[in-house]
Amino acid sequence: MQIARDTVVELEYSLRETEGEVLESSQATMPLAYLHGHNNLLPALERALVGKAAGDDVTVNLAPEEAYGERREQLTQRVPIKHLSHAPKRLAPGMVVRMQTERGAEPARVLKVGKFNVDLDLNHPFAGKHLQFDLKVVSVRAATAEEIAHGHAHGPGGHHHH
Ligand code: ZN
């Protein structure tokens, strides 16, 4: 079966900066499962995967504008510590925390810590980076009606409802 809209794809992946260190990898855990065609991956990655099948290896190189955007130096914000989601007890500069936004919990890097507030760099940690994704397609199957209704994959590597 080939990857197309409304298929569920299991991927092994590793992500590095082009010519650089590995930033993130599925290998320590388990393959990622996603529902294709529902904005679950970067659009440029989904485009590169269309028509691929189990066993295919795909390497995708993305410039910042196709991935997480350019870094913006002005993109800092002072927020109450209580607006962080699952913040560690002792915050320190350089830590990556999650801030509640309209789009859900977004990662942000701590710049400065006060008593009640924290200054955050809201650039995505991978902003400004040229990224290389090494992908291996593990399996492709038709999505269930429930997965399509939810907009995400269920089961191992996908979304779990409790
Ligand atoms: Zn669901």
mmCIF file of C-alpha atoms and ligand atoms in Angstrom:
data_model
loop_
_atom_site.group_PDB
_atom_site.id
_atom_site.type_symbol
_atom_site.label_atom_id
_atom_site.label_comp_id
_atom_site.label_asym_id
_atom_site.label_seq_id
_atom_site.Cartn_x
_atom_site.Cartn_y
_atom_site.Cartn_z
ATOM 1 C CA MET A 1 0.000 0.000 0.000
ATOM 2 C CA GLN A 2 1.273 3.470 -0.864
ATOM 3 C CA ILE A 3 1.168 6.522 1.357
ATOM 4 C CA ALA A 4 -1.783 8.750 0.507
ATOM 5 C CA ARG A 5 -4.417 10.791 2.309
ATOM 6 C CA ASP A 6 -6.140 8.784 5.072
ATOM 7 C CA THR A 7 -3.447 6.164 5.442
ATOM 8 C CA VAL A 8 -1.731 5.539 8.776
ATOM 9 C CA VAL A 9 2.041 5.409 8.385
ATOM 10 C CA GLU A 10 4.561 4.004 10.839
ATOM 11 C CA LEU A 11 7.941 5.698 10.487
ATOM 12 C CA GLU A 12 11.348 5.347 12.003
ATOM 13 C CA TYR A 13 13.055 8.678 11.829
ATOM 14 C CA SER A 14 16.110 10.525 12.791
ATOM 15 C CA LEU A 15 16.485 14.252 12.579
ATOM 16 C CA ARG A 16 19.790 16.052 12.362
ATOM 17 C CA GLU A 17 21.024 19.464 11.498
ATOM 18 C CA THR A 18 22.291 19.250 7.924
ATOM 19 C CA GLU A 19 25.926 18.120 8.352
ATOM 20 C CA GLY A 20 25.393 18.104 12.111
ATOM 21 C CA GLU A 21 24.528 16.167 15.219
ATOM 22 C CA VAL A 22 21.381 14.054 15.637
ATOM 23 C CA LEU A 23 18.754 16.211 17.365
ATOM 24 C CA GLU A 24 15.927 13.738 17.709
ATOM 25 C CA SER A 25 15.362 10.118 16.831
ATOM 26 C CA SER A 26 12.627 7.516 17.094
ATOM 27 C CA GLN A 27 15.103 4.713 17.683
ATOM 28 C CA ALA A 28 15.213 4.993 21.459
ATOM 29 C CA THR A 29 11.471 4.505 21.682
ATOM 30 C CA MET A 30 9.310 3.062 18.932
ATOM 31 C CA PRO A 31 8.253 4.049 15.437
ATOM 32 C CA LEU A 32 6.067 7.115 15.154
ATOM 33 C CA ALA A 33 2.587 6.474 13.711
ATOM 34 C CA TYR A 34 0.759 9.334 12.000
ATOM 35 C CA LEU A 35 -2.357 9.888 9.919
ATOM 36 C CA HIS A 36 -1.309 11.215 6.492
ATOM 37 C CA GLY A 37 -3.025 14.260 5.014
ATOM 38 C CA HIS A 38 -4.191 15.814 8.288
ATOM 39 C CA ASN A 39 -1.320 18.207 9.061
ATOM 40 C CA ASN A 40 0.276 15.881 11.586
ATOM 41 C CA LEU A 41 3.762 16.282 10.073
ATOM 42 C CA LEU A 42 5.469 19.256 8.456
ATOM 43 C CA PRO A 43 3.802 19.733 5.019
ATOM 44 C CA ALA A 44 7.153 19.331 3.232
ATOM 45 C CA LEU A 45 7.657 15.944 4.930
ATOM 46 C CA GLU A 46 4.195 14.713 3.986
ATOM 47 C CA ARG A 47 4.807 15.801 0.369
ATOM 48 C CA ALA A 48 8.054 13.803 0.277
ATOM 49 C CA LEU A 49 6.310 10.696 1.618
ATOM 50 C CA VAL A 50 3.391 10.540 -0.848
ATOM 51 C CA GLY A 51 3.534 7.304 -2.887
ATOM 52 C CA LYS A 52 6.166 5.641 -0.673
ATOM 53 C CA ALA A 53 5.593 2.140 0.712
ATOM 54 C CA ALA A 54 6.817 -0.080 3.562
ATOM 55 C CA GLY A 55 10.588 -0.565 3.391
ATOM 56 C CA ASP A 56 11.294 2.711 1.565
ATOM 57 C CA ASP A 57 13.983 5.036 2.890
ATOM 58 C CA VAL A 58 13.414 8.745 2.348
ATOM 59 C CA THR A 59 15.852 11.545 3.109
ATOM 60 C CA VAL A 60 14.413 15.055 3.201
ATOM 61 C CA ASN A 61 16.476 18.224 3.564
ATOM 62 C CA LEU A 62 14.539 21.266 4.680
ATOM 63 C CA ALA A 63 15.516 24.919 4.808
ATOM 64 C CA PRO A 64 14.226 26.804 7.874
ATOM 65 C CA GLU A 65 11.281 28.287 5.943
ATOM 66 C CA GLU A 66 10.017 24.756 5.132
ATOM 67 C CA ALA A 67 10.608 23.535 8.666
ATOM 68 C CA TYR A 68 10.323 25.647 11.833
ATOM 69 C CA GLY A 69 10.971 29.119 10.397
ATOM 70 C CA GLU A 70 13.776 31.615 10.884
ATOM 71 C CA ARG A 71 14.816 32.664 14.373
ATOM 72 C CA ARG A 72 13.345 35.990 15.420
ATOM 73 C CA GLU A 73 15.431 37.804 18.025
ATOM 74 C CA GLN A 74 12.433 39.833 19.205
ATOM 75 C CA LEU A 75 10.367 36.774 19.968
ATOM 76 C CA THR A 76 10.629 36.899 23.731
ATOM 77 C CA GLN A 77 7.866 37.214 26.274
ATOM 78 C CA ARG A 78 7.530 37.629 30.066
ATOM 79 C CA VAL A 79 4.889 35.238 31.383
ATOM 80 C CA PRO A 80 3.670 34.190 34.832
ATOM 81 C CA ILE A 81 5.317 30.948 35.912
ATOM 82 C CA LYS A 82 1.846 29.542 36.655
ATOM 83 C CA HIS A 83 1.085 29.684 32.899
ATOM 84 C CA LEU A 84 3.733 27.044 32.211
ATOM 85 C CA SER A 85 2.568 23.493 31.874
ATOM 86 C CA HIS A 86 4.357 20.972 34.144
ATOM 87 C CA ALA A 87 7.146 23.414 34.954
ATOM 88 C CA PRO A 88 9.988 21.995 37.033
ATOM 89 C CA LYS A 89 10.241 23.375 40.600
ATOM 90 C CA ARG A 90 13.586 25.058 39.979
ATOM 91 C CA LEU A 91 13.640 26.915 36.668
ATOM 92 C CA ALA A 92 16.962 27.978 35.206
ATOM 93 C CA PRO A 93 18.066 29.787 32.039
ATOM 94 C CA GLY A 94 18.504 27.436 29.088
ATOM 95 C CA MET A 95 15.771 25.005 30.158
ATOM 96 C CA VAL A 96 13.063 24.204 27.637
ATOM 97 C CA VAL A 97 9.579 24.459 29.148
ATOM 98 C CA ARG A 98 6.080 24.267 27.739
ATOM 99 C CA MET A 99 3.881 27.329 27.694
ATOM 100 C CA GLN A 100 0.106 27.137 27.343
ATOM 101 C CA THR A 101 -1.041 28.912 24.168
ATOM 102 C CA GLU A 102 -4.150 28.909 22.003
ATOM 103 C CA ARG A 103 -2.481 26.188 19.915
ATOM 104 C CA GLY A 104 -1.724 23.993 22.934
ATOM 105 C CA ALA A 105 1.493 23.655 24.915
ATOM 106 C CA GLU A 106 4.385 25.128 22.893
ATOM 107 C CA PRO A 107 8.077 24.718 23.733
ATOM 108 C CA ALA A 108 9.999 27.801 24.843
ATOM 109 C CA ARG A 109 13.508 28.349 26.176
ATOM 110 C CA VAL A 110 13.971 30.065 29.549
ATOM 111 C CA LEU A 111 16.046 33.253 29.337
ATOM 112 C CA LYS A 112 15.616 34.705 32.829
ATOM 113 C CA VAL A 113 13.768 33.623 35.978
ATOM 114 C CA GLY A 114 12.026 35.970 38.421
ATOM 115 C CA LYS A 115 9.944 35.288 41.522
ATOM 116 C CA PHE A 116 6.588 35.049 39.726
ATOM 117 C CA ASN A 117 7.499 35.572 36.081
ATOM 118 C CA VAL A 118 9.846 34.046 33.593
ATOM 119 C CA ASP A 119 11.283 35.526 30.380
ATOM 120 C CA LEU A 120 10.964 33.060 27.514
ATOM 121 C CA ASP A 121 12.430 32.771 24.042
ATOM 122 C CA LEU A 122 9.428 31.613 22.017
ATOM 123 C CA ASN A 123 11.400 30.590 18.937
ATOM 124 C CA HIS A 124 10.978 26.905 18.217
ATOM 125 C CA PRO A 125 14.156 25.084 19.354
ATOM 126 C CA PHE A 126 14.779 24.109 15.713
ATOM 127 C CA ALA A 127 14.032 27.587 14.270
ATOM 128 C CA GLY A 128 16.743 28.852 11.922
ATOM 129 C CA LYS A 129 18.168 25.369 11.418
ATOM 130 C CA HIS A 130 18.630 23.487 8.160
ATOM 131 C CA LEU A 131 17.294 20.045 8.984
ATOM 132 C CA GLN A 132 17.774 16.609 7.502
ATOM 133 C CA PHE A 133 15.164 13.955 8.204
ATOM 134 C CA ASP A 134 16.154 10.336 7.552
ATOM 135 C CA LEU A 135 12.882 8.407 7.388
ATOM 136 C CA LYS A 136 12.147 4.719 6.986
ATOM 137 C CA VAL A 137 8.608 3.655 6.208
ATOM 138 C CA VAL A 138 7.795 0.698 8.503
ATOM 139 C CA SER A 139 4.166 0.122 7.527
ATOM 140 C CA VAL A 140 1.247 1.726 5.707
ATOM 141 C CA ARG A 141 -2.401 0.864 6.308
ATOM 142 C CA ALA A 142 -5.803 2.381 5.662
ATOM 143 C CA ALA A 143 -6.992 4.585 8.519
ATOM 144 C CA THR A 144 -10.141 3.664 10.417
ATOM 145 C CA ALA A 145 -13.196 5.939 10.241
ATOM 146 C CA GLU A 146 -12.543 6.869 13.871
ATOM 147 C CA GLU A 147 -8.951 7.908 13.168
ATOM 148 C CA ILE A 148 -10.080 10.063 10.233
ATOM 149 C CA ALA A 149 -12.755 11.685 12.423
ATOM 150 C CA HIS A 150 -10.173 12.414 15.150
ATOM 151 C CA GLY A 151 -7.474 13.562 12.717
ATOM 152 C CA HIS A 152 -4.757 11.347 14.224
ATOM 153 C CA ALA A 153 -3.525 7.750 14.314
ATOM 154 C CA HIS A 154 -4.482 5.399 17.133
ATOM 155 C CA GLY A 155 -2.598 2.437 18.574
ATOM 156 C CA PRO A 156 1.132 1.810 19.071
ATOM 157 C CA GLY A 157 3.176 4.882 18.151
ATOM 158 C CA GLY A 158 0.012 6.945 17.725
ATOM 159 C CA HIS A 159 -2.518 8.600 19.974
ATOM 160 C CA HIS A 160 -3.810 6.853 23.088
ATOM 161 C CA HIS A 161 -7.140 7.681 24.679
ATOM 162 C CA HIS A 162 -7.546 6.896 28.331
HETATM 163 ZN ZN ZN B 1 -8.349 9.785 18.766
#
